[in-house]
Rosetta silent file (secondary structure, phi, psi, omega in degrees, C-alpha in Angstrom):
SEQUENCE: MKDYVIRATSKNGEVRAFVATTKNLVEEARKSHGTTKVATAALGRTLTATSMMGLMMKNKGDELTSIIKGDGPIGTILATSDAQGFVRGYVSNPDVEVENYPNGKLNVAGAVGTEGTLKVIKDLGLREPVNGLCPIVSGEIAADFTYYFTVSEQTPSAVSLGVYTTHYEVEHAGGFIVQLMPDATEATICQLEENIGKIKSITEMYREGLTPEDVLNLVLEGLDPVILDKVEVGFRCVCSKDRVKKAFIAMGKKALAEIIEEDHQAEVTCQFCNKKYHYDEDELMEILKEM
SCORE:     score description
SCORE:     0.000 S_00000001
   1 L     0.000  137.460 -149.684   -0.003    0.265   -0.148 S_00000001
   2 L   -81.171  171.793  170.548    1.434    3.686   -1.050 S_00000001
   3 L   -78.078  133.750  154.485    1.991    6.098    1.624 S_00000001
   4 L   166.203  143.451  179.898   -0.805    9.066    2.015 S_00000001
   5 E   -97.978  160.627  157.302   -2.553   11.327    3.531 S_00000001
   6 E  -162.872 -175.557 -162.268   -5.806   12.852    4.444 S_00000001
   7 E   -92.325  146.137 -158.228   -7.487   15.493    4.415 S_00000001
   8 E   176.526  155.158 -156.116  -10.440   16.402    5.813 S_00000001
   9 E  -104.534  168.449  145.230  -13.188   18.675    8.273 S_00000001
  10 E   -66.154 -178.078  162.266  -15.439   18.103   10.457 S_00000001
  11 L   -92.177    0.712  168.140  -18.967   18.674    8.701 S_00000001
  12 L   -53.151  -53.600  172.588  -19.215   21.668   11.245 S_00000001
  13 L    96.494   54.564  161.800  -16.089   22.772    9.803 S_00000001
  14 L  -119.360   44.917  162.181  -14.803   23.559   13.470 S_00000001
  15 E  -172.147  119.806  140.581  -11.937   21.181   13.696 S_00000001
  16 E   -89.674  153.137  166.782   -9.831   20.198   10.509 S_00000001
  17 E   -99.472 -174.536 -171.593   -7.541   17.238   10.053 S_00000001
  18 E  -163.079  102.659  169.585   -4.621   15.820    8.490 S_00000001
  19 E  -103.860  114.465  172.730   -4.302   11.216    9.143 S_00000001
  20 E  -113.349  167.232  176.682   -1.296   10.129    7.582 S_00000001
  21 E  -131.838  104.052 -155.373    0.165    6.180    6.768 S_00000001
  22 L  -116.013   50.675  165.449    4.141    7.037    6.075 S_00000001
  23 L   -48.328  -88.146 -159.860    5.449    2.953    6.314 S_00000001
  24 L   -26.048  -64.019 -168.728    7.024    3.456    2.594 S_00000001
  25 H   -46.698  -53.659  175.650    8.921    6.413    3.924 S_00000001
  26 H   -91.296   30.530 -152.135   10.173    6.168    6.588 S_00000001
  27 H  -126.616  -68.936 -179.103   11.764    2.754    6.226 S_00000001
  28 H   -16.076  -61.255   50.142   12.891    4.567    3.254 S_00000001
  29 H    67.658 -113.108  178.952   14.793    6.687    5.301 S_00000001
  30 H   -27.762  -66.856  174.320   15.770    4.126    7.158 S_00000001
  31 H   -16.727 -123.403 -110.942   17.877    2.443    3.892 S_00000001
  32 H   -27.739  -29.888 -162.022   19.149    5.646    3.348 S_00000001
  33 H   -94.979  -68.942 -102.075   20.460    6.537    6.530 S_00000001
  34 L    48.649   14.716 -161.567   20.895    3.296    8.340 S_00000001
  35 L   -32.245 -150.396  172.644   19.567    4.109   11.277 S_00000001
  36 L  -137.328  170.993 -168.380   19.533    2.014   14.221 S_00000001
  37 H   -78.530    7.731  175.188   15.523    1.890   15.671 S_00000001
  38 H   -71.211  -27.572 -161.149   15.600    4.340   17.974 S_00000001
  39 H   -76.964  -61.007 -162.863   17.073    6.447   15.473 S_00000001
  40 H   -83.642   -6.813  155.577   14.816    5.756   13.019 S_00000001
  41 H   -11.123  -76.275 -152.499   11.434    6.513   15.292 S_00000001
  42 H   -60.993  -43.522 -153.800   12.509    9.773   15.887 S_00000001
  43 H   -92.737  -48.241 -168.353   13.548   11.068   12.265 S_00000001
  44 H   -68.762   -3.550  150.422   10.350    8.745   11.205 S_00000001
  45 H  -117.156   -8.132  160.277    7.924   10.682   13.263 S_00000001
  46 H   -78.947  -14.697  128.609    9.397   14.616   12.295 S_00000001
  47 H   -14.274  -97.320  165.444    9.167   13.076    8.954 S_00000001
  48 H   -36.663  -58.027  134.792    5.752   11.824    9.135 S_00000001
  49 H    17.215  -99.467 -162.056    5.307   15.737   10.814 S_00000001
  50 H  -106.453   28.045  160.451    6.016   17.563    8.578 S_00000001
  51 H   -57.838  -65.624 -165.794    4.543   15.589    5.605 S_00000001
  52 H   -31.749  -72.012 -174.202    1.667   17.180    6.859 S_00000001
  53 L   -68.609  118.449  160.744    2.515   20.116    7.810 S_00000001
  54 L   154.511  -29.014  176.417    4.026   21.200    4.149 S_00000001
  55 L   -64.321  -24.581 -143.718    0.757   19.741    3.498 S_00000001
  56 L   -80.183  -14.223 -179.036   -0.737   22.419    5.079 S_00000001
  57 L   -68.411  174.943 -176.214    1.126   24.924    2.557 S_00000001
  58 L   -89.070  -53.998 -141.121   -1.004   27.584   -0.604 S_00000001
  59 L  -127.716  115.321 -168.405    1.253   27.465   -3.401 S_00000001
  60 L   -48.882   40.727  157.042    3.356   24.342   -4.841 S_00000001
  61 L  -105.315  -18.208  153.843    6.880   26.097   -4.592 S_00000001
  62 L     3.370  115.870  124.234    5.919   25.948   -1.078 S_00000001
  63 E   -77.201   80.434  173.128    8.315   24.646    1.224 S_00000001
  64 E  -121.915  151.748  178.822    8.545   23.790    4.750 S_00000001
  65 E   -99.334   98.515  169.734   11.572   22.605    7.266 S_00000001
  66 L   -85.672  174.099 -146.418   11.543   21.334   10.785 S_00000001
  67 L  -138.674   65.996  168.238   15.035   21.347   12.525 S_00000001
  68 E   -59.819  143.976  155.008   14.585   19.611   16.561 S_00000001
  69 L  -153.848   81.140 -177.508   17.578   20.153   18.454 S_00000001
  70 L   -86.173 -168.220 -163.527   18.142   19.035   21.344 S_00000001
  71 L  -108.226   28.609 -171.488   20.339   17.718   23.940 S_00000001
  72 L   -45.492 -149.200  -48.499   20.080   13.917   23.353 S_00000001
  73 L   151.311  -85.378  173.951   22.536   11.712   21.773 S_00000001
  74 L   -52.718  -21.733 -135.307   21.118   12.219   18.319 S_00000001
  75 L     8.448 -108.336  178.885   21.188   15.825   17.815 S_00000001
  76 L   -16.245  131.548  133.706   19.967   17.416   14.462 S_00000001
  77 L  -114.756  146.672 -175.683   16.374   15.978   13.055 S_00000001
  78 E  -124.759  144.827  140.079   16.211   17.772    9.941 S_00000001
  79 E   173.115  139.793  179.689   13.358   17.098    7.215 S_00000001
  80 E  -120.441  144.706 -171.959   11.618   18.762    4.900 S_00000001
  81 E  -136.582  171.470 -176.437    8.610   18.512    2.759 S_00000001
  82 E  -121.827 -178.951 -151.589    7.095   20.393   -0.089 S_00000001
  83 L   -42.950   -8.098 -166.124    3.540   21.904   -1.099 S_00000001
  84 L  -139.510   45.458  176.080    2.797   18.087   -1.636 S_00000001
  85 L    83.769  -27.064  166.579    3.704   15.820    1.105 S_00000001
  86 L   -63.984  121.874 -154.352    6.977   14.753   -0.214 S_00000001
  87 E  -113.895  148.711  151.942    9.512   14.423    2.245 S_00000001
  88 E  -157.509 -174.357 -163.014   12.974   14.018    3.167 S_00000001
  89 E  -152.512 -142.732   13.391   15.214   14.835    5.983 S_00000001
  90 E  -117.367 -123.860  169.444   17.694   13.539    8.922 S_00000001
  91 L   -95.961  174.546  118.960   20.147   12.777   12.421 S_00000001
  92 L   -35.990 -107.124 -148.887   23.188   13.641   12.849 S_00000001
  93 L   -88.806   74.703 -164.966   23.757   10.303   14.589 S_00000001
  94 L   -86.503    9.164  141.561   21.482    7.867   13.337 S_00000001
  95 L   -65.459   15.495  169.765   23.927    4.900   15.340 S_00000001
  96 L   -11.222  170.911   92.065   22.095    6.785   18.255 S_00000001
  97 L  -141.409  140.501 -178.399   21.313    4.187   21.009 S_00000001
  98 L  -141.927  160.452  170.629   20.089    4.363   24.189 S_00000001
  99 L   -23.697   90.839  139.738   17.921    2.338   27.143 S_00000001
 100 L    -2.998  107.250 -164.245   14.813    1.397   26.485 S_00000001
 101 L   -55.876   83.497  179.958   11.990    2.268   28.527 S_00000001
 102 L    32.846  -73.942  159.332   10.332   -0.658   31.303 S_00000001
 103 L   -93.248    2.925  170.166    8.160   -1.573   29.082 S_00000001
 104 L   115.882  -24.529 -176.665   10.051   -1.847   26.132 S_00000001
 105 L   -80.630  170.894 -129.457    9.069    0.464   24.407 S_00000001
 106 L   -86.258  135.391 -174.351   11.750    2.631   22.213 S_00000001
 107 L  -116.915   82.891 -157.561   12.699    5.812   24.471 S_00000001
 108 H   -71.823  -48.026  150.686   13.099    8.171   21.770 S_00000001
 109 H   -60.443   28.896  106.302   13.191   10.921   24.714 S_00000001
 110 H     1.188  -67.915 -159.890   16.454    9.463   25.217 S_00000001
 111 L  -124.974 -113.774 -138.278   18.532   10.205   22.264 S_00000001
 112 L   -32.381   22.877 -138.264   16.270   13.472   21.252 S_00000001
 113 L    55.301  165.688  179.889   17.167   15.143   24.689 S_00000001
 114 L  -109.316   12.026  136.925   14.295   17.184   26.464 S_00000001
 115 L  -162.401  164.725 -170.597   15.571   20.154   25.964 S_00000001
 116 L   167.031 -147.165 -172.425   15.931   22.276   23.483 S_00000001
 117 E  -134.619  177.100 -160.019   13.877   23.895   20.818 S_00000001
 118 E  -128.857  105.389 -172.202   11.843   22.561   18.182 S_00000001
 119 L  -133.120  107.701 -162.309   11.973   25.307   14.726 S_00000001
 120 E  -101.478  142.642 -155.955    9.789   25.277   12.135 S_00000001
 121 E  -133.119  141.388  173.364   11.096   27.931    8.492 S_00000001
 122 E  -132.361  108.728 -100.746    8.753   27.792    6.063 S_00000001
 123 E  -147.520  119.103 -142.159   10.199   29.046    3.040 S_00000001
 124 L  -125.260  -23.560 -136.880    6.559   31.356    1.401 S_00000001
 125 L    99.673  -35.055  175.092    8.494   32.359   -2.032 S_00000001
 126 L   -75.922  166.660 -165.784    8.701   35.060    0.247 S_00000001
 127 L   -46.511  -43.301  146.686   12.232   37.626    0.750 S_00000001
 128 L  -132.232  160.112  160.352   12.252   35.508    4.220 S_00000001
 129 L   -35.314  133.434  159.504   11.117   32.484    5.359 S_00000001
 130 E  -104.902  134.363 -171.397    8.866   33.388    8.382 S_00000001
 131 E  -102.601  152.036 -177.031   10.184   31.032   11.258 S_00000001
 132 E   -89.753   20.490  -97.836    8.770   29.257   14.302 S_00000001
 133 L  -128.623  124.261  146.467   10.287   28.790   17.499 S_00000001
 134 L  -139.000  176.132  141.835    9.289   27.105   20.803 S_00000001
 135 E   -47.994  110.197 -171.291   11.175   25.027   23.153 S_00000001
 136 L   -49.597  140.636 -159.496   11.040   21.044   22.970 S_00000001
 137 L  -119.171  -52.821 -163.539    8.537   20.049   25.933 S_00000001
 138 L  -110.139  -38.846 -110.086    8.996   15.983   25.716 S_00000001
 139 L    28.305   -8.676 -161.966   11.720   14.827   23.516 S_00000001
 140 L  -119.058   39.422  113.010    9.173   12.759   21.895 S_00000001
 141 L   120.389 -100.388  177.833    8.780   14.206   18.864 S_00000001
 142 H   -28.429  -33.275  171.083    3.798   14.364   18.903 S_00000001
 143 H   -72.650  -78.917  172.706    4.382   16.498   22.554 S_00000001
 144 H     4.379  -61.238 -162.406    6.731   18.887   20.460 S_00000001
 145 H   -76.426  -56.331  173.026    4.885   19.510   17.481 S_00000001
 146 H   -40.820 -108.746  174.882    1.576   20.018   19.588 S_00000001
 147 H   -56.914   10.699  134.371    2.854   22.900   21.750 S_00000001
 148 H   -75.314  -28.875  164.351    4.404   24.173   18.863 S_00000001
 149 H   -69.218  -24.674 -145.052    1.123   25.099   17.081 S_00000001
 150 H   -97.351  -45.002 -177.972   -0.538   26.046   20.339 S_00000001
 151 H   -67.762  -36.817  168.636    2.563   28.833   20.683 S_00000001
 152 H   -70.397  -49.167 -104.041    3.551   28.974   17.661 S_00000001
 153 H  -167.892  -47.184 -120.953    1.004   29.320   15.098 S_00000001
 154 L   -11.870  111.150 -175.840   -1.533   29.668   18.008 S_00000001
 155 L  -171.635  110.835 -156.370   -4.571   27.373   16.553 S_00000001
 156 L   -54.511  106.690 -162.516   -5.388   24.718   19.790 S_00000001
 157 E  -107.818  155.850  163.408   -3.732   21.101   17.741 S_00000001
 158 E  -140.952  166.162 -148.601   -3.581   17.999   19.524 S_00000001
 159 E  -161.465  110.878  179.458   -0.444   15.401   17.404 S_00000001
 160 E  -131.870  130.068   85.901    0.545   11.606   17.870 S_00000001
 161 E  -138.777 -135.748 -137.892    2.623    9.758   16.009 S_00000001
 162 L  -133.941  176.838   72.982    4.147    6.391   15.822 S_00000001
 163 L  -129.728  169.207 -154.664    6.661    4.106   14.670 S_00000001
 164 E  -147.912   96.245 -167.938    6.870    0.969   14.953 S_00000001
 165 E   -49.829  119.793  147.717    9.775   -1.334   13.958 S_00000001
 166 E  -148.059  165.989 -125.128   10.886   -4.882   14.032 S_00000001
 167 L    18.100 -101.238 -121.620   14.785   -6.027   14.018 S_00000001
 168 L  -161.036  -11.416 -172.837   15.671   -2.869   12.093 S_00000001
 169 E  -101.549  157.376  173.394   12.785   -2.531    8.868 S_00000001
 170 E  -105.937  133.572  179.801    9.770   -0.449   10.119 S_00000001
 171 E   -89.479  -63.161  144.198    5.917   -2.543    9.809 S_00000001
 172 E  -147.775 -166.017 -178.842    4.261    1.038   10.102 S_00000001
 173 L  -163.217  161.413 -175.618    4.268    4.392   10.942 S_00000001
 174 E   152.344  172.469 -166.812    1.646    7.244   10.575 S_00000001
 175 E  -153.190 -166.951  142.140    0.155    9.750   12.545 S_00000001
 176 E  -156.448  157.971  178.767   -2.430   12.666   12.647 S_00000001
 177 E  -124.974  122.198  156.494   -2.131   16.323   13.321 S_00000001
 178 E   -56.799  118.696  149.166   -6.334   17.296   14.783 S_00000001
 179 E  -144.993 -177.549 -140.458   -6.814   20.515   14.808 S_00000001
 180 E   -99.822  110.333  141.533   -9.672   23.744   16.837 S_00000001
 181 L  -114.407 -179.992 -129.763  -10.878   25.956   14.506 S_00000001
 182 L   -46.580  -45.572  150.882  -10.787   29.765   15.289 S_00000001
 183 L   -18.657  -39.178  160.552  -14.796   29.045   15.366 S_00000001
 184 L    -1.934  123.321 -133.429  -14.924   26.340   17.875 S_00000001
 185 L  -129.197  170.257 -164.824  -17.921   25.616   19.625 S_00000001
 186 L   -78.502  -47.891 -156.610  -16.996   24.156   23.868 S_00000001
 187 H   -43.066  -59.737 -158.486  -19.229   21.123   22.188 S_00000001
 188 H  -127.465   40.192  125.080  -16.929   19.638   20.212 S_00000001
 189 H   -63.837  -80.354 -122.101  -13.413   20.811   22.257 S_00000001
 190 H   -86.868  -38.814  177.207  -15.027   18.288   24.499 S_00000001
 191 H   -55.585   -8.566  173.430  -16.571   15.855   21.758 S_00000001
 192 H   -97.349  -52.379  157.677  -13.053   15.498   19.954 S_00000001
 193 H  -108.074   50.750   78.342  -11.250   15.086   23.474 S_00000001
 194 L    -8.474  -63.878 -150.825  -13.630   12.872   24.418 S_00000001
 195 L   -80.151   -1.186  172.495  -12.531   10.917   21.343 S_00000001
 196 L  -117.351  -28.555  129.419   -8.616   11.452   21.549 S_00000001
 197 L     0.612  -45.043 -154.586   -9.097   10.411   25.751 S_00000001
 198 L  -130.594   18.431 -163.396   -9.842    7.328   24.685 S_00000001
 199 L   -95.439  158.110  168.135   -8.532    6.453   21.031 S_00000001
 200 L   -60.598  171.654  165.601   -5.438    3.760   20.644 S_00000001
 201 L   -90.640  164.710  164.894   -1.645    5.195   20.165 S_00000001
 202 H   -34.025  -68.179  171.588   -1.044    5.633   15.876 S_00000001
 203 H   -17.921  -69.809 -154.791    0.781    2.142   16.220 S_00000001
 204 H   -41.435  -73.659  178.449   -1.638    0.770   17.979 S_00000001
 205 H   -14.194  -76.858 -176.500   -4.253    1.055   15.041 S_00000001
 206 H   -48.551  -23.315  170.297   -2.385    0.422   12.450 S_00000001
 207 H   -64.277  -44.255  161.133   -1.453   -3.089   13.941 S_00000001
 208 H   -56.976  -44.847  134.242   -4.529   -3.984   14.522 S_00000001
 209 L   129.123   20.090  146.141   -5.055   -3.271   10.858 S_00000001
 210 L   -53.276  137.162  176.698   -7.266    0.390   11.253 S_00000001
 211 L   -78.004 -150.279  162.126   -7.119    2.354    8.025 S_00000001
 212 L  -113.054  -12.420 -177.564   -6.850    6.110    8.133 S_00000001
 213 H   -94.842  -50.790   91.819   -9.655    6.035    7.111 S_00000001
 214 H    38.993  -99.647  158.440  -10.295    3.936   10.651 S_00000001
 215 H   -30.014  -97.495 -162.047   -8.617    6.849   12.417 S_00000001
 216 H   -14.789  -64.765 -155.414  -10.765    9.360   11.235 S_00000001
 217 H   -58.652  -39.660  162.191  -13.301    8.321   12.076 S_00000001
 218 H  -111.245   30.359  170.110  -12.926    7.432   15.196 S_00000001
 219 H   -99.850  -34.645 -172.306  -10.750   10.683   16.887 S_00000001
 220 L   -80.809   33.528  165.035  -13.827   13.091   14.844 S_00000001
 221 L   -65.343  135.949  171.222  -16.601   10.347   16.098 S_00000001
 222 L   109.027  -55.638  142.340  -19.455   12.201   16.442 S_00000001
 223 L   -46.323    4.834  179.208  -18.463   15.545   14.074 S_00000001
 224 L    65.312  143.838  130.585  -19.287   13.899   10.712 S_00000001
 225 E  -126.262  156.351   12.749  -15.695   14.514    9.016 S_00000001
 226 L   102.442 -134.571   47.314  -15.875   14.979    6.004 S_00000001
 227 L   -72.543   46.719 -132.219  -13.244   13.615    3.499 S_00000001
 228 L  -107.246  -13.830  137.045  -11.837   16.282    1.136 S_00000001
 229 L  -175.734  175.858  179.413   -9.472   14.300   -0.524 S_00000001
 230 E  -149.177  153.948 -140.580   -5.860   12.130   -0.310 S_00000001
 231 E  -106.394   92.469 -175.752   -3.005   12.861   -0.884 S_00000001
 232 L   -46.173   43.117  176.782   -0.280   10.395   -2.116 S_00000001
 233 L  -104.369 -161.544 -125.513    3.566   10.910   -0.395 S_00000001
 234 L  -148.056  140.004  168.272    6.537   10.008   -0.381 S_00000001
 235 E   -88.838  132.694  118.294   10.609   10.239    0.644 S_00000001
 236 L    23.724  -48.802 -161.151   11.889   12.311   -1.285 S_00000001
 237 L   -80.295  169.346 -173.109   15.079   14.001   -2.127 S_00000001
 238 L  -116.000    2.138  167.837   15.989   16.686   -5.167 S_00000001
 239 L   -56.062 -174.074  141.132   19.586   16.331   -4.921 S_00000001
 240 L  -139.673 -163.430  173.005   20.945   15.571   -8.426 S_00000001
 241 L   -79.946  -10.870 -142.747   25.054   16.401   -9.924 S_00000001
 242 L  -102.911    2.107  147.992   24.111   19.796  -11.419 S_00000001
 243 L   -87.500 -130.691  -59.759   22.753   21.671   -7.334 S_00000001
 244 L   -99.253  100.854  115.105   26.231   19.923   -5.511 S_00000001
 245 L  -129.658  -48.986  173.834   28.033   22.255   -9.360 S_00000001
 246 H   -29.591  -52.858 -166.300   25.703   24.902   -8.427 S_00000001
 247 H   -73.545  -15.032  113.748   27.535   24.569   -4.828 S_00000001
 248 H    12.928  -89.806 -179.860   30.606   23.774   -6.661 S_00000001
 249 H   -75.102  -42.392  168.451   30.346   27.309   -7.690 S_00000001
 250 L   -29.449  -26.613  178.128   29.158   29.348   -4.841 S_00000001
 251 L   -50.944  -36.181  171.275   32.185   28.040   -3.159 S_00000001
 252 H    79.523  150.475 -165.625   33.962   30.320   -5.449 S_00000001
 253 H   -43.341  -72.263  170.357   37.174   29.992   -7.892 S_00000001
 254 H     7.333  -96.087  178.636   39.760   30.605   -5.175 S_00000001
 255 H   -19.236  -65.800 -120.526   38.143   27.197   -3.047 S_00000001
 256 H  -122.919    3.934  169.521   37.632   25.264   -5.868 S_00000001
 257 H   -70.674  -59.724 -174.255   41.136   25.899   -7.861 S_00000001
 258 H   -52.589  -47.170 -172.965   42.298   24.964   -4.008 S_00000001
 259 L   -68.916  -14.958 -170.827   40.359   21.168   -4.373 S_00000001
 260 H   -95.859  -31.402  172.955   42.093   20.546   -7.801 S_00000001
 261 H   -59.347  -13.137 -154.941   45.491   21.237   -6.628 S_00000001
 262 H  -114.312  -34.828 -121.526   45.450   19.665   -3.281 S_00000001
 263 H  -139.020   -7.408  157.246   43.062   16.939   -4.319 S_00000001
 264 L    65.911   11.827 -178.837   42.672   16.198   -8.417 S_00000001
 265 L   165.561  145.719  163.022   38.810   15.281   -7.808 S_00000001
 266 L  -143.169  154.550   38.861   35.649   15.541   -5.625 S_00000001
 267 E   115.415  -35.764 -172.471   33.428   14.240   -3.377 S_00000001
 268 L   -62.193  169.518  164.632   30.059   15.071   -2.223 S_00000001
 269 L  -174.014  129.700 -163.866   27.097   13.090   -0.101 S_00000001
 270 L   -65.224  115.325  168.070   23.994   14.019   -0.138 S_00000001
 271 L   -36.052  -57.683  158.947   22.807   14.939    3.470 S_00000001
 272 L    -1.927  -98.390  161.119   19.386   13.923    2.360 S_00000001
 273 L   -44.611  -81.030 -139.534   19.814   10.624    0.736 S_00000001
 274 L   107.381    8.697 -169.847   23.205    9.668    1.272 S_00000001
 275 L   -65.116  162.047 -170.896   23.517    9.315   -2.670 S_00000001
 276 L  -123.600  148.821 -164.425   27.118   10.131   -3.343 S_00000001
 277 L  -126.185  109.085 -177.086   28.174   12.916   -6.125 S_00000001
 278 E   -99.912  153.262 -136.707   32.196   12.109   -7.753 S_00000001
 279 L  -129.751  130.684  114.556   34.242   14.893   -9.374 S_00000001
 280 L   -78.891  161.828  152.652   36.997   14.233  -11.763 S_00000001
 281 L   -20.670  -81.848 -173.293   39.799   16.698  -12.806 S_00000001
 282 L   -70.744 -129.960 -114.746   38.279   17.581  -15.907 S_00000001
 283 L   -71.872    4.788  138.274   35.157   18.122  -14.283 S_00000001
 284 L   -90.345   18.671 -169.405   36.515   20.351  -12.258 S_00000001
 285 L  -122.639  -54.866  157.457   38.325   21.924  -14.477 S_00000001
 286 H   -43.429  -69.547  177.507   34.921   22.549  -16.405 S_00000001
 287 H   -48.635  -29.103 -164.861   33.371   24.334  -13.841 S_00000001
 288 H   -72.161  -58.087  155.484   36.140   26.179  -13.010 S_00000001
 289 H     1.142  -71.158 -149.582   35.933   27.468  -17.028 S_00000001
 290 L   -70.801    4.460  178.755   32.521   28.245  -16.568 S_00000001
 291 L  -105.279    0.000    0.000   33.029   30.923  -13.193 S_00000001
């Protein structure tokens, strides 16, 4: 089954919801970066949230980046999404290992840390990007995005994210973001709180065979959910040899000439997908001539 996100609203228009299944894109990220179980969970949750947030943008060329910098051993987690929900991302330390919680669940907060920041950068084609920043409140990712929406965007939200692995491969991944509109009534708020308070975790629901549509019906039970559309999403890197060439040009003639003189070649690895781009001396000389 392909990864996809459902965009929906309650019939009264007081709630909007995004529900995602992202097993394949998280598995692609895991394979690209060779992440440990806990790193896969942390990166997968961040990729899932960022994909859904990307779908909140209005214009085709818009781009959204989430950056989590905690005080844990995983270092920085970065994920970028386009307006179609296609994401790419990485963690600074894909080899991180921390002890699980006593119940056996992955200790994502132990890897991420509980002190630090969550920054969201929206490139909307304006002169300057729009930035939002808030402190990390749990390190488990979902609660941190919930806090971000409340503090930085003044939008009461509920965020659920999860990644379930067997051995190292991703078996289930997904999440939801549910947001109250400014005109939400007390009755709607109470109904939504009751629904979210009684449902299982997103990975538990997916392991039981539920679909995003089923999850939506549980989250918006009693609020008559209306599906607006279903959007295919995935892990997609935009790196290319031409982009790397532009990076060499940006370095300047002097720096590139030094690389040619000292190394006679260059190999560049994409942070987002680990693809390697090799340039021999002749190729580098051609770039230098164009500068």
